C-alpha cells in the first residue's frame, strides 16, 4: 500500500523511512475508531474511502469496501446523535386530548395515571411535598415524562399557564423530536450524507446487512419516521416476519406515529420470538401511553421473571408507582434497584427526596452525600444538600452548600432555585430582611417563580403592606393555579380586609387544588356562616 | 459513577502519540519462565512491541527500567498480539503478532544476568505467513480437538477466515452475508467459531463444517467466491441480538457451566452453548471492553466491564458488585497474576496508558474546586453589607412593585383634545347607523427630561368609543426631547358610552433597566356622541337638579349645542344621540332648577354629568365658590333594578351557552375520535353516517358560537347601560346626601358594575 492517502490523524507522525507506511488499512482504522467511539474521525475516514475513485481501490474487494465504508459511516453518524428511544417521551396537547385509546372516561381509582389524587400508598399530602401541575408529588429525578402533566380536558390543557418551563407543544410532531432531527443539518454542512428521497428502499430491504444500519440512520439521525417505517415494513417482509428486531423497529415507528395499538401488536409479536429487555421496556411504554399502568406493571413483572434483577425493569416499576402516587411501593422498588446496582443515580435521588419529604432530612442527607461522593457535581445536588443540612440542623454546612450551588448554577432557573431555598433558610432563622431579598433575587432570575411570589406576599403581609401582598398573590396564583398556597393566602388576606366575596372564591380554588386542607375547609365554613348571617 | 477508584499498583504511559485498540494487550507467561507469573505484552499501531514484567517496590510506583523486558519496532502496525502454543513440536508458549498483511510467531527468551538489570530478553522469529488479504483480528485454540497445540484463525477485513496449522496454511473460508468484521472467538467445547455478523446476530460455525466446505481459494473467479462459497457454509446456530458487538468471550471454569459472553453496544449477553440467552443486562452506559473471570460464588461468573465513563464495573451475573473509577477509558482489560499478586486488573487506554490496579475502598479523591478562596474580612464585609442594605432600603422606598405617586416625573405625557370636531371625520368601521359619525382629534405629547428607552404609548378609551390608533412605539428619547402624536376618537359600537374619558399610558425603561410608566387622562367633548335636536316635552324618565343660584341660559353653558339665532333654546335644549335616542334639558325660568328627561334612564347620565360639570365650571369662572347642586327627588331605583335584572339574565345566558358549547365540543371530539379509528383501520369499516353526524355537530357548534357571540354583544350593551345607570345613581345619591369627594370614592368602590364585567364575578 504505497502512496495511499492518509487519514487525517496520521498526518505528521511519520514512520521510519522504510517505504512501508506505518498505518493500518484505512477501513481497518475507521473500524477501530468506531469501536473506540471516535465517530468524527471514523466518519471522516469513511468519507475519504467513499470519495476514492473506484480505480484506486483494490480490484477484488471493490464492491465490499465501498459498502462497508458506507455502512460504517451510517453507523457512526447514527451513534453521534443516538438517544435511547425508551427514554424519549413527549406528549403534545393534541395527543393527550384526542386520545382515542382511552377505555373509560372516568377510570377506577388505581388504574389510571390521569387521576393523581387517589393515593393508596399513603403518599405525603401537598402540604408537605410540593406537587406538579398535574397534582403529582414532585419526584427526585427529572425525566422527560415527569414534566408533563396530563390535563383531563382540552379546556384545562389550554388554560394551563405557559411559562418558559411548562410550555408544551401542541403536538409531539412539533416538539423535541423536530429539534433532534436537525442533526443532519448540523453535522453535514454540504448536505445530507444520504438523500432519502432518492433511496430505493426496496433494494436495501433485501440486504439485511445494510438495512439495519440504514434504518437506524433514518430513524435516529434523519428523524424521518415514515421512510423508516417503509423500510422496516419491507425488510420484515423480506425476513418472512421472522426477525424480531424489525418488529421492534416497526413498533417504535408506530409509537412515534401515535398508533399505539399497532405498536403493541408488533412488540408482543417480537417478544414471542425472542425475549429482550428492550422489547419489554417498549411494550410497557406503550401501555403507559395508553394509560394502563397496571398492565405496564404486569409486563414489567413478567419481564422480571424472565430477566431477574434487571435494573431497568425494576426502575420502570418504581417510576409507575411513583406516578400513581404510591410512594411507599415506589421506594421499595427503588431500594430493589439499589440492591442490584448501588450506583444507580436515579434510585438514590428518588429515595433521598422521599426521605426528605417524609421529614427525615438526616437520612436524605446521606443519600445525597453518597451522590456527591460518586462524582455527581452539579447545582441541584448542592441545592438539595443545603436544604437537607438546614433541616437536619447542620447549619455550618448549609450556607457553604448553597454557595457552591450558586457557583455551579448553569442557568438562571437553577440560580432562582438556589435563591428561593436560601430564602427559606432565612425565614427559618428569622432573618426576614434577608428572606425578602432572597425571594426578590429569585424573581430577578426567574420571573415565573410562583412560590417566590407567594412567599414574598406572606412577608409583605407581615409588614402590613396589604396591597403589595395582594398583587403578589394574584401573580402567584395566575402563574401556578395548581398550588393551593397562594389561593389560601389570598383568601385569608381578603377575609382580613373584609372582602368576603374574593375570599370565598379564592378559598374555593384552594380547596380545588388541595381538597384535604383543613384550614381551607374551616375558612369556607366560616365564610358560609358570614354569608348566612347577611 | 462510583464511590471508589481503582488503586494504582503500577502504571506507565507507552510511547508518544501511539494508538492502541482492543487486540493490543495480552497477558501471559510469554517467556516460559515457569514461575506462573504473567508478563504484559503490548503492541501498538505504530509497530512497537513491548513486554513488561512489573514489580513495583511499593504500590503506586512508576515504571522501573528493568520492568520493561523488551521493546522492538516491528515496522508494521500491530493489530493483535496473542500468546499460545503456536510452534509444532513444543508445548512452550509463543507470541503471535498480527500485522495488516503478515502473521509472525516469535519465541521470547531471556538470559539471566548477574544482577537483575543485567537480564536480557530477545525475540526470535519462528515463522511468518504473508497474508493475501488485509487482516482484522484473530483467534486461536485447539481447533478440531488437537492436543497440546494451538491453531490460529485470522479474520480478514473482507470476511475470510484464514486458518493456519502452525507453520502451514490450512484453508480459507468466506463468511456468508459479510459486510464488516465483528469480534471472533473459538469455543473449544463445541469446536466452533463464534462471531457477530453485520446482520446483528451471533453466529456459530463448526470447525468441521468450515473444513469440509469448498475452499474459497480454489475458486478462480472472484465474483463466484463471494456468492457461492458463502452459501455452502452452513451455520451451526444463530441468535439475533439486534445490535453490534464489541467483544465475545467463551469461559468454562470448573464450577460454572460453559457460557458465551457477548458484549454488545447497549446490552451484555450471556449465552448457552447452543445459542440461547442465559441472561442479559441492559447497560446504561457505552461499554468499551470486558473480561469474564471466575467467581467465588458457585454457579456464577464475574465480569469486568469497562466503559466510556472511565469506570470499571464488576458484575456477578447481572448484579453490580463493585464499581471503580479508572483514570482513562480502557480499550482493553485483562486479569493477570503478577509478582505473586493474583487477579491484578490490567487496563490499556487508546493513547497508551497502561495500568495495573486492584480494587480497594480508596474513595475517589474528587475534590470539589474551591468556590472562592478570598479571605473574609468581617469588618469590611459588615460595612459593605450595611452600605448595601441602605441602598436597598432607599431603593425599595422609591421602586416598589406598586409605584408610589411621584412628585416630579421624569417623563410627562399630556393630551390635548381639540375643541372642535374634525372637519372631515376620521371614523373607520363604525357600526353606528347615523349618517355621519364625527370624530375628534387628540394630540398627545410626551416630554422627557431623562433618557427613556423604548417608550411605548398606549391610548385607551372605553368601548364603544374607539381610537384610530392605540399603540405607538418610539425610538429612545434623549433628555429634554419630546414626541407628539395625533389621533382621532370616534364612536364605534352602536350604543352610547358610559364615560367620555380616555387615558394614555407611556411605558418606558430607564437606562438602568427599571421599567416605568407615566399616564394622563383626557376628557372628550359631548358633541362626539350627540348633536342638537328638537326638544320633546314628553318623556318616561325625569330628573330635577336643584341649585342655589339662578338658572343660567343654555346659551352660555352649552354654546356648542345652541344656535344663537333661536331664542327659545335659552332654557330648552334637545340632544340626539348618534345611536338614536333623545334627551331634553329644561331650565326653569322661575326657580333654580334644571330638568333632564329622556325615554331611557341610562341616557340621562351623560347629560346630567355634563350639565353639572359645565355649571361648576361656569361658576368657578365667575369666582362664585358656594355653588352647589342638590337632588331632592326620589332615586329611580325601580328602573335601575330592571337594568340589573336584564344584565343578570344575559350573564346567565352566557353561562348556558358556554356549557352547551363545551358539551358540543366534547361530542365533536368524540365523533372525530371514532372517525380517526375508522380511518386508521387497515380494513376500513363503513362510516355509518358518522360523517353526517360530524357535520351536524359542527354546524351546531358554529351556531352556538354565533349565538354566544351575539349574547356577548348584548351583554356588552347591557353592561354599558348598567354602568351609566350606576353612575347616575351614585351621582344622585351623592347630590342628595351632599357627600364629599372621598365619600363618593368609597361609594363608587362598593358598586361592582363599575369594574370589569368578567366571568370571575
PDB file of N, CA and C in Angstrom, chain B residues 73-102:
ATOM      1  N   UNK B  73      10.745  -2.417  17.471  1.00  0.00           N
ATOM      2  CA  UNK B  73       9.833  -1.873  16.486  1.00  0.00           C
ATOM      3  C   UNK B  73       9.743  -2.844  15.337  1.00  0.00           C
ATOM      4  N   UNK B  74       8.533  -3.206  15.006  1.00  0.00           N
ATOM      5  CA  UNK B  74       8.353  -4.252  14.013  1.00  0.00           C
ATOM      6  C   UNK B  74       7.988  -3.705  12.645  1.00  0.00           C
ATOM      7  N   UNK B  75       8.041  -2.405  12.448  1.00  0.00           N
ATOM      8  CA  UNK B  75       7.919  -1.778  11.132  1.00  0.00           C
ATOM      9  C   UNK B  75       6.559  -1.927  10.490  1.00  0.00           C
ATOM     10  N   UNK B  76       5.651  -2.530  11.184  1.00  0.00           N
ATOM     11  CA  UNK B  76       4.300  -2.618  10.651  1.00  0.00           C
ATOM     12  C   UNK B  76       3.330  -2.494  11.811  1.00  0.00           C
ATOM     13  N   UNK B  77       2.163  -1.920  11.565  1.00  0.00           N
ATOM     14  CA  UNK B  77       1.204  -1.788  12.656  1.00  0.00           C
ATOM     15  C   UNK B  77       0.893  -3.145  13.262  1.00  0.00           C
ATOM     16  N   UNK B  78       0.814  -3.181  14.570  1.00  0.00           N
ATOM     17  CA  UNK B  78       0.461  -4.426  15.244  1.00  0.00           C
ATOM     18  C   UNK B  78      -1.020  -4.365  15.560  1.00  0.00           C
ATOM     19  N   UNK B  79      -1.786  -5.270  14.997  1.00  0.00           N
ATOM     20  CA  UNK B  79      -3.222  -5.259  15.219  1.00  0.00           C
ATOM     21  C   UNK B  79      -3.598  -6.081  16.435  1.00  0.00           C
ATOM     22  N   UNK B  80      -2.859  -7.167  16.642  1.00  0.00           N
ATOM     23  CA  UNK B  80      -3.240  -8.032  17.755  1.00  0.00           C
ATOM     24  C   UNK B  80      -2.043  -8.847  18.197  1.00  0.00           C
ATOM     25  N   UNK B  81      -1.947  -9.069  19.474  1.00  0.00           N
ATOM     26  CA  UNK B  81      -0.926  -9.975  19.993  1.00  0.00           C
ATOM     27  C   UNK B  81      -1.623 -11.077  20.784  1.00  0.00           C
ATOM     28  N   UNK B  82      -1.159 -12.308  20.604  1.00  0.00           N
ATOM     29  CA  UNK B  82      -1.722 -13.431  21.358  1.00  0.00           C
ATOM     30  C   UNK B  82      -0.577 -14.353  21.764  1.00  0.00           C
ATOM     31  N   UNK B  83      -0.771 -15.047  22.839  1.00  0.00           N
ATOM     32  CA  UNK B  83       0.241 -15.995  23.291  1.00  0.00           C
ATOM     33  C   UNK B  83      -0.384 -17.382  23.338  1.00  0.00           C
ATOM     34  N   UNK B  84       0.266 -18.351  22.750  1.00  0.00           N
ATOM     35  CA  UNK B  84      -0.258 -19.715  22.752  1.00  0.00           C
ATOM     36  C   UNK B  84       0.796 -20.695  22.286  1.00  0.00           C
ATOM     37  N   UNK B  85       0.380 -21.937  22.187  1.00  0.00           N
ATOM     38  CA  UNK B  85       1.324 -22.990  21.773  1.00  0.00           C
ATOM     39  C   UNK B  85       1.325 -23.057  20.264  1.00  0.00           C
ATOM     40  N   UNK B  86       2.044 -22.134  19.652  1.00  0.00           N
ATOM     41  CA  UNK B  86       1.921 -21.947  18.216  1.00  0.00           C
ATOM     42  C   UNK B  86       2.996 -22.695  17.430  1.00  0.00           C
ATOM     43  N   UNK B  87       3.975 -23.258  18.093  1.00  0.00           N
ATOM     44  CA  UNK B  87       5.073 -23.892  17.354  1.00  0.00           C
ATOM     45  C   UNK B  87       4.976 -25.399  17.542  1.00  0.00           C
ATOM     46  N   UNK B  88       5.066 -26.071  16.431  1.00  0.00           N
ATOM     47  CA  UNK B  88       4.878 -27.519  16.486  1.00  0.00           C
ATOM     48  C   UNK B  88       6.072 -28.160  17.183  1.00  0.00           C
ATOM     49  N   UNK B  89       5.792 -29.216  17.826  1.00  0.00           N
ATOM     50  CA  UNK B  89       6.855 -29.972  18.457  1.00  0.00           C
ATOM     51  C   UNK B  89       7.204 -29.483  19.841  1.00  0.00           C
ATOM     52  N   UNK B  90       6.610 -28.437  20.272  1.00  0.00           N
ATOM     53  CA  UNK B  90       6.877 -27.970  21.621  1.00  0.00           C
ATOM     54  C   UNK B  90       5.591 -27.444  22.220  1.00  0.00           C
ATOM     55  N   UNK B  91       5.489 -27.589  23.551  1.00  0.00           N
ATOM     56  CA  UNK B  91       4.298 -27.069  24.212  1.00  0.00           C
ATOM     57  C   UNK B  91       4.564 -25.713  24.833  1.00  0.00           C
ATOM     58  N   UNK B  92       5.723 -25.144  24.544  1.00  0.00           N
ATOM     59  CA  UNK B  92       6.049 -23.838  25.094  1.00  0.00           C
ATOM     60  C   UNK B  92       5.193 -22.741  24.469  1.00  0.00           C
ATOM     61  N   UNK B  93       5.061 -21.658  25.242  1.00  0.00           N
ATOM     62  CA  UNK B  93       4.233 -20.557  24.754  1.00  0.00           C
ATOM     63  C   UNK B  93       5.033 -19.692  23.798  1.00  0.00           C
ATOM     64  N   UNK B  94       4.369 -19.297  22.752  1.00  0.00           N
ATOM     65  CA  UNK B  94       4.992 -18.403  21.786  1.00  0.00           C
ATOM     66  C   UNK B  94       4.086 -17.226  21.539  1.00  0.00           C
ATOM     67  N   UNK B  95       4.691 -16.208  20.984  1.00  0.00           N
ATOM     68  CA  UNK B  95       3.945 -14.960  20.790  1.00  0.00           C
ATOM     69  C   UNK B  95       3.572 -14.823  19.325  1.00  0.00           C
ATOM     70  N   UNK B  96       2.259 -14.671  19.055  1.00  0.00           N
ATOM     71  CA  UNK B  96       1.805 -14.433  17.683  1.00  0.00           C
ATOM     72  C   UNK B  96       1.472 -12.960  17.538  1.00  0.00           C
ATOM     73  N   UNK B  97       2.029 -12.344  16.515  1.00  0.00           N
ATOM     74  CA  UNK B  97       1.786 -10.923  16.282  1.00  0.00           C
ATOM     75  C   UNK B  97       1.105 -10.780  14.932  1.00  0.00           C
ATOM     76  N   UNK B  98      -0.042 -10.108  14.937  1.00  0.00           N
ATOM     77  CA  UNK B  98      -0.794  -9.944  13.692  1.00  0.00           C
ATOM     78  C   UNK B  98      -0.553  -8.548  13.152  1.00  0.00           C
ATOM     79  N   UNK B  99      -0.011  -8.503  11.916  1.00  0.00           N
ATOM     80  CA  UNK B  99       0.099  -7.232  11.213  1.00  0.00           C
ATOM     81  C   UNK B  99      -0.974  -7.211  10.141  1.00  0.00           C
ATOM     82  N   UNK B 100      -0.989  -6.096   9.388  1.00  0.00           N
ATOM     83  CA  UNK B 100      -2.044  -5.971   8.384  1.00  0.00           C
ATOM     84  C   UNK B 100      -1.984  -7.110   7.370  1.00  0.00           C
ATOM     85  N   UNK B 101      -0.774  -7.421   6.945  1.00  0.00           N
ATOM     86  CA  UNK B 101      -0.650  -8.406   5.874  1.00  0.00           C
ATOM     87  C   UNK B 101       0.290  -9.538   6.262  1.00  0.00           C
ATOM     88  N   UNK B 102       0.503  -9.697   7.533  1.00  0.00           N
ATOM     89  CA  UNK B 102       1.504 -10.674   7.927  1.00  0.00           C
ATOM     90  C   UNK B 102       1.170 -11.216   9.300  1.00  0.00           C
TER      91      UNK B 102
END
